[in-house]
Short mmCIF file of C-alpha atoms and ligand atoms in Angstrom, two decimals:
data_model
loop_
_atom_site.label_atom_id
_atom_site.label_comp_id
_atom_site.label_asym_id
_atom_site.label_seq_id
_atom_site.Cartn_x
_atom_site.Cartn_y
_atom_site.Cartn_z
CA MET A 1 0.00 0.00 0.00
CA LYS A 2 2.69 2.43 1.06
CA GLU A 3 4.75 2.08 -2.13
CA THR A 4 1.90 3.18 -4.36
CA GLY A 5 0.97 6.12 -2.14
CA GLU A 6 -2.49 4.87 -1.22
CA LYS A 7 -4.03 6.97 1.55
CA GLY A 8 -6.40 5.45 4.08
CA ASP A 9 -9.87 6.63 5.01
CA LEU A 10 -11.17 7.85 8.33
CA PHE A 11 -14.11 5.95 9.87
CA VAL A 12 -15.87 7.65 12.75
CA ILE A 13 -17.90 5.25 14.90
CA SER A 14 -20.34 6.60 17.49
CA ALA A 15 -22.99 4.96 19.64
CA PRO A 16 -24.61 5.28 23.02
CA SER A 17 -22.39 3.70 25.66
CA GLY A 18 -23.10 -0.05 25.82
CA ALA A 19 -24.37 -0.40 22.22
CA GLY A 20 -21.38 -2.56 21.34
CA LYS A 21 -18.97 -0.15 19.66
CA SER A 22 -15.81 -1.55 21.26
CA THR A 23 -16.87 -5.13 20.52
CA LEU A 24 -17.53 -4.32 16.85
CA CYS A 25 -14.31 -2.31 16.46
CA HIS A 26 -12.25 -5.19 17.91
CA ARG A 27 -13.88 -7.70 15.58
CA LEU A 28 -13.32 -5.46 12.57
CA MET A 29 -9.62 -5.15 13.34
CA GLU A 30 -9.24 -8.89 13.92
CA GLU A 31 -10.91 -9.70 10.61
CA THR A 32 -9.72 -6.88 8.35
CA PRO A 33 -6.03 -6.25 7.71
CA GLY A 34 -5.13 -2.62 7.12
CA VAL A 35 -7.50 -1.17 9.73
CA ALA A 36 -5.91 0.71 12.64
CA PHE A 37 -7.56 1.98 15.81
CA SER A 38 -6.88 5.48 17.03
CA VAL A 39 -6.16 5.19 20.76
CA SER A 40 -7.70 8.21 22.45
CA HIS A 41 -6.45 10.09 25.48
CA THR A 42 -8.84 10.23 28.42
CA THR A 43 -9.01 11.53 31.97
CA ARG A 44 -11.34 8.65 32.95
CA SER A 45 -9.97 5.91 35.22
CA PRO A 46 -9.19 2.55 33.58
CA ARG A 47 -11.88 -0.15 33.82
CA LYS A 48 -10.97 -3.64 34.91
CA GLY A 49 -9.01 -5.25 32.07
CA GLU A 50 -8.26 -2.02 30.21
CA VAL A 51 -4.62 -1.49 29.29
CA ASP A 52 -2.90 1.90 29.12
CA GLY A 53 -1.77 2.62 25.55
CA VAL A 54 -4.06 -0.09 24.13
CA ASP A 55 -7.62 0.88 25.09
CA TYR A 56 -6.80 4.48 25.96
CA HIS A 57 -3.90 6.66 26.98
CA PHE A 58 -5.00 7.34 30.57
CA VAL A 59 -3.79 10.80 31.57
CA SER A 60 -4.43 13.37 34.32
CA LYS A 61 -6.73 16.34 33.72
CA GLU A 62 -3.68 18.60 33.89
CA HIS A 63 -1.80 16.62 31.23
CA PHE A 64 -4.92 16.55 29.04
CA MET A 65 -5.45 20.34 29.24
CA GLN A 66 -1.78 20.87 28.35
CA MET A 67 -2.33 18.81 25.20
CA VAL A 68 -5.42 20.90 24.40
CA GLU A 69 -3.38 24.11 24.73
CA GLN A 70 -0.65 22.72 22.49
CA GLU A 71 -3.31 21.84 19.89
CA GLU A 72 -2.32 18.18 19.91
CA PHE A 73 -5.92 17.02 19.49
CA LEU A 74 -7.74 16.68 16.19
CA GLU A 75 -10.90 16.88 18.29
CA TRP A 76 -11.74 16.60 21.95
CA ALA A 77 -14.87 16.69 24.11
CA GLU A 78 -16.17 16.20 27.61
CA VAL A 79 -18.30 13.02 27.70
CA HIS A 80 -20.10 11.61 30.77
CA GLY A 81 -18.02 13.94 32.98
CA ASN A 82 -14.57 12.96 31.62
CA CYS A 83 -12.39 14.42 28.85
CA TYR A 84 -11.55 12.42 25.71
CA GLY A 85 -9.38 13.46 22.74
CA THR A 86 -7.94 12.14 19.47
CA SER A 87 -4.25 12.65 18.71
CA ARG A 88 -3.85 14.65 15.52
CA SER A 89 -0.33 13.39 14.71
CA ALA A 90 -1.15 9.69 15.28
CA VAL A 91 -4.20 9.80 12.99
CA THR A 92 -2.40 11.71 10.23
CA ALA A 93 0.56 9.29 10.30
CA MET A 94 -1.71 6.20 9.99
CA LEU A 95 -3.73 7.70 7.11
CA GLU A 96 -0.55 8.71 5.26
CA ASN A 97 0.73 5.18 5.76
CA GLY A 98 -2.28 3.84 3.84
CA GLN A 99 -4.17 2.48 6.85
CA ASP A 100 -7.88 2.90 7.38
CA VAL A 101 -8.35 4.54 10.75
CA LEU A 102 -11.19 3.88 13.20
CA LEU A 103 -12.18 6.60 15.63
CA ASP A 104 -14.48 5.46 18.44
CA ILE A 105 -15.69 8.89 19.50
CA ASP A 106 -18.86 10.63 20.68
CA VAL A 107 -21.26 12.77 18.64
CA GLN A 108 -19.59 16.08 19.55
CA GLY A 109 -16.23 14.74 18.39
CA ALA A 110 -17.72 13.24 15.23
CA MET A 111 -19.10 16.62 14.16
CA GLN A 112 -15.68 18.22 14.70
CA VAL A 113 -13.96 15.52 12.60
CA ARG A 114 -16.54 15.88 9.82
CA ASP A 115 -15.70 19.59 9.56
CA ILE A 116 -11.94 18.93 9.38
CA PHE A 117 -12.12 15.81 7.15
CA PRO A 118 -15.28 16.17 5.02
CA GLU A 119 -14.47 12.83 3.34
CA SER A 120 -14.65 10.88 6.59
CA VAL A 121 -17.25 8.12 6.89
CA LEU A 122 -19.63 8.53 9.84
CA ILE A 123 -21.15 5.32 11.22
CA PHE A 124 -23.61 5.12 14.11
CA ILE A 125 -24.16 1.87 16.03
CA LEU A 126 -27.67 1.43 17.45
CA PRO A 127 -28.78 -1.01 20.12
CA PRO A 128 -32.00 -2.87 19.22
CA SER A 129 -33.81 -0.90 22.00
CA LEU A 130 -33.14 1.25 25.05
CA GLN A 131 -34.07 -1.70 27.28
CA VAL A 132 -31.40 -3.87 25.63
CA LEU A 133 -28.90 -1.02 25.95
CA GLU A 134 -29.48 -0.76 29.72
CA HIS A 135 -29.28 -4.54 30.05
CA ARG A 136 -25.93 -4.63 28.20
CA LEU A 137 -24.52 -1.84 30.37
CA ARG A 138 -25.52 -3.75 33.52
CA ASN A 139 -24.30 -7.09 32.16
CA ARG A 140 -20.91 -5.63 31.23
CA GLY A 141 -20.43 -5.22 34.97
CA THR A 142 -17.90 -2.38 34.68
CA ASP A 143 -19.98 0.64 35.69
CA SER A 144 -21.64 1.82 38.90
CA GLU A 145 -25.43 2.43 39.11
CA GLU A 146 -24.76 6.19 38.99
CA THR A 147 -22.60 5.81 35.86
CA ILE A 148 -25.22 3.62 34.18
CA ARG A 149 -27.93 6.20 34.97
CA LEU A 150 -25.80 9.02 33.49
CA ARG A 151 -24.99 6.98 30.37
CA MET A 152 -28.67 6.10 29.79
CA GLU A 153 -29.58 9.79 30.13
CA ASN A 154 -26.88 10.78 27.63
CA ALA A 155 -27.99 8.04 25.21
CA ARG A 156 -31.15 9.99 24.35
CA GLY A 157 -29.13 13.06 23.33
CA GLU A 158 -26.77 10.94 21.20
CA LEU A 159 -29.65 9.16 19.45
CA ALA A 160 -31.02 12.55 18.40
CA ALA A 161 -27.93 12.96 16.16
CA VAL A 162 -28.25 9.76 14.07
CA ARG A 163 -29.37 11.60 10.95
CA GLU A 164 -25.99 13.36 10.80
CA TYR A 165 -24.36 9.96 10.10
CA HIS A 166 -23.86 8.28 6.72
CA PHE A 167 -24.48 4.71 7.94
CA LEU A 168 -26.55 3.12 10.72
CA ILE A 169 -25.86 -0.36 12.04
CA VAL A 170 -28.33 -2.02 14.40
CA ASN A 171 -26.27 -4.23 16.69
CA ASP A 172 -28.85 -6.92 17.45
CA ASP A 173 -27.06 -9.95 16.01
CA LEU A 174 -23.32 -9.46 16.56
CA ILE A 175 -22.15 -11.50 13.55
CA ARG A 176 -24.44 -9.65 11.13
CA ALA A 177 -23.60 -6.22 12.60
CA ALA A 178 -19.86 -7.00 12.34
CA GLY A 179 -20.44 -8.00 8.69
CA ASP A 180 -22.22 -4.70 8.02
CA LEU A 181 -19.32 -2.74 9.46
CA GLN A 182 -16.74 -4.69 7.47
CA SER A 183 -18.78 -4.21 4.26
CA ILE A 184 -18.69 -0.43 4.68
CA VAL A 185 -14.91 -0.44 5.12
CA LEU A 186 -14.31 -2.80 2.17
CA ALA A 187 -16.68 -0.86 -0.12
CA ARG A 188 -14.77 2.31 0.63
CA ARG A 189 -11.57 0.63 -0.58
CA CYS A 190 -13.22 0.20 -4.01
CA ARG A 191 -13.72 3.94 -4.47
CA THR A 192 -12.10 5.34 -7.60
CA ARG A 193 -9.51 7.41 -5.72
CA ARG A 194 -8.31 4.41 -3.70
CA VAL A 195 -8.14 1.98 -6.63
CA LEU A 196 -6.19 4.46 -8.78
CA GLN A 197 -3.76 5.01 -5.90
CA ARG A 198 -3.36 1.27 -5.31
CA HIS A 199 -2.88 0.07 -8.89
CA ASP A 200 -0.79 1.53 -11.67
CA LEU A 201 -3.43 1.76 -14.41
CA SER A 202 -1.74 4.55 -16.37
CA GLY A 203 -1.30 2.34 -19.46
CA MET A 204 -5.03 1.72 -19.59
CA ILE A 205 -6.76 4.83 -18.27
CA PRO A 206 -5.92 8.27 -19.71
CA ASP A 207 -5.09 11.12 -17.24
P1 LIG B 1 -19.57 0.18 23.95
O1 LIG B 1 -18.14 0.10 23.51
O2 LIG B 1 -20.48 0.68 22.87
O3 LIG B 1 -19.76 0.91 25.25
P2 LIG B 1 -19.31 -2.72 24.43
O4 LIG B 1 -18.67 -3.18 23.17
O5 LIG B 1 -18.48 -2.65 25.67
O6 LIG B 1 -20.09 -1.32 24.21
O7 LIG B 1 -20.57 -3.68 24.65
C1 LIG B 1 -21.40 -3.58 25.82
C2 LIG B 1 -21.76 -5.00 26.30
O8 LIG B 1 -22.66 -5.59 25.36
C3 LIG B 1 -20.57 -5.92 26.39
O9 LIG B 1 -20.72 -6.75 27.53
C4 LIG B 1 -20.63 -6.74 25.08
O10 LIG B 1 -20.06 -8.02 25.24
C5 LIG B 1 -22.14 -6.83 24.85
N1 LIG B 1 -22.52 -6.90 23.42
C6 LIG B 1 -22.01 -6.20 22.38
N2 LIG B 1 -22.64 -6.50 21.22
C7 LIG B 1 -23.60 -7.42 21.53
C8 LIG B 1 -24.60 -8.14 20.78
N3 LIG B 1 -24.78 -7.95 19.46
N4 LIG B 1 -25.40 -8.99 21.46
C9 LIG B 1 -25.26 -9.18 22.78
N5 LIG B 1 -24.34 -8.54 23.56
C10 LIG B 1 -23.52 -7.67 22.97
P1 LIG B 2 -16.02 4.98 27.45
O1 LIG B 2 -15.75 5.74 28.71
O2 LIG B 2 -17.27 4.12 27.56
O3 LIG B 2 -14.84 4.24 26.92
O4 LIG B 2 -16.37 6.08 26.33
C1 LIG B 2 -17.34 7.04 26.58
C2 LIG B 2 -17.61 7.82 25.33
O5 LIG B 2 -16.47 8.59 24.97
C3 LIG B 2 -17.95 6.96 24.12
O6 LIG B 2 -19.07 7.58 23.46
C4 LIG B 2 -16.72 7.07 23.26
O7 LIG B 2 -17.03 6.93 21.88
C5 LIG B 2 -16.27 8.48 23.57
N1 LIG B 2 -14.87 8.71 23.23
C6 LIG B 2 -13.82 7.87 23.36
N2 LIG B 2 -12.70 8.43 22.90
C7 LIG B 2 -13.05 9.67 22.45
C8 LIG B 2 -12.32 10.74 21.85
O8 LIG B 2 -11.11 10.69 21.62
N3 LIG B 2 -13.02 11.85 21.53
C9 LIG B 2 -14.37 11.97 21.77
N4 LIG B 2 -14.97 13.10 21.39
N5 LIG B 2 -15.09 10.98 22.33
C10 LIG B 2 -14.43 9.85 22.68
#
């Protein structure tokens, strides 16, 4: 990919907390070579099993605000009472390297990215219902009652933004939803710009 100068695409994935975004992103990366995940910075504390530098870069509020001042974030937002941001340099390097980049970010961040990269692909993951969403949050067993209440409240606001997105995936059946997500990424690789960057077709197609 690199040799022919193919540039990757940016995929912005949003969803109410608990809809299954992380699960779907992990599956996509396992099953689709050439997809990279942008590891965000956050001031939230790690959940059980989360690894610094893999799931997030866990930083102090002070460190985070320093990065904001130094304009190191492509976008950032306060979500559920914590700060989250996407590293500008990391994303640019992966795209330039020909990788497709996944951003798992909230609606506020998605709108900022859309303004900076109008070609980015915005995908919203929906739970089958609000009841299922609450059930998944509880079942995940990582959040307190207070956190679950706050996340359910915020879900309504996030759902109001679905029409801003290019694609909607209902995450009822995990295998089908993962297939939908992969199809979007693979279809994007067939766009004219990407194919012409990937293959030398100069002998066949006039400039
Ligand atoms: P998010 O990243 O959107 O907050 P997660 O990926 O952590 O959500 O998923 C929330 C919980 O729901 C997890 O326990 C996950 O295993 C479960 N889950 C995800 N997708 C499905 C699905 N299609 N069916 C049933 N459970 C699911
Ligand atoms: P969680 O705490 O459950 O991992 O994530 C909470 C919310 O923050 C999710 O909606 C997630 O998409 C969002 N989020 C994670 N990283 C970023 C980021 O870098 N920027 C923005 N704007 N939102 C993020």
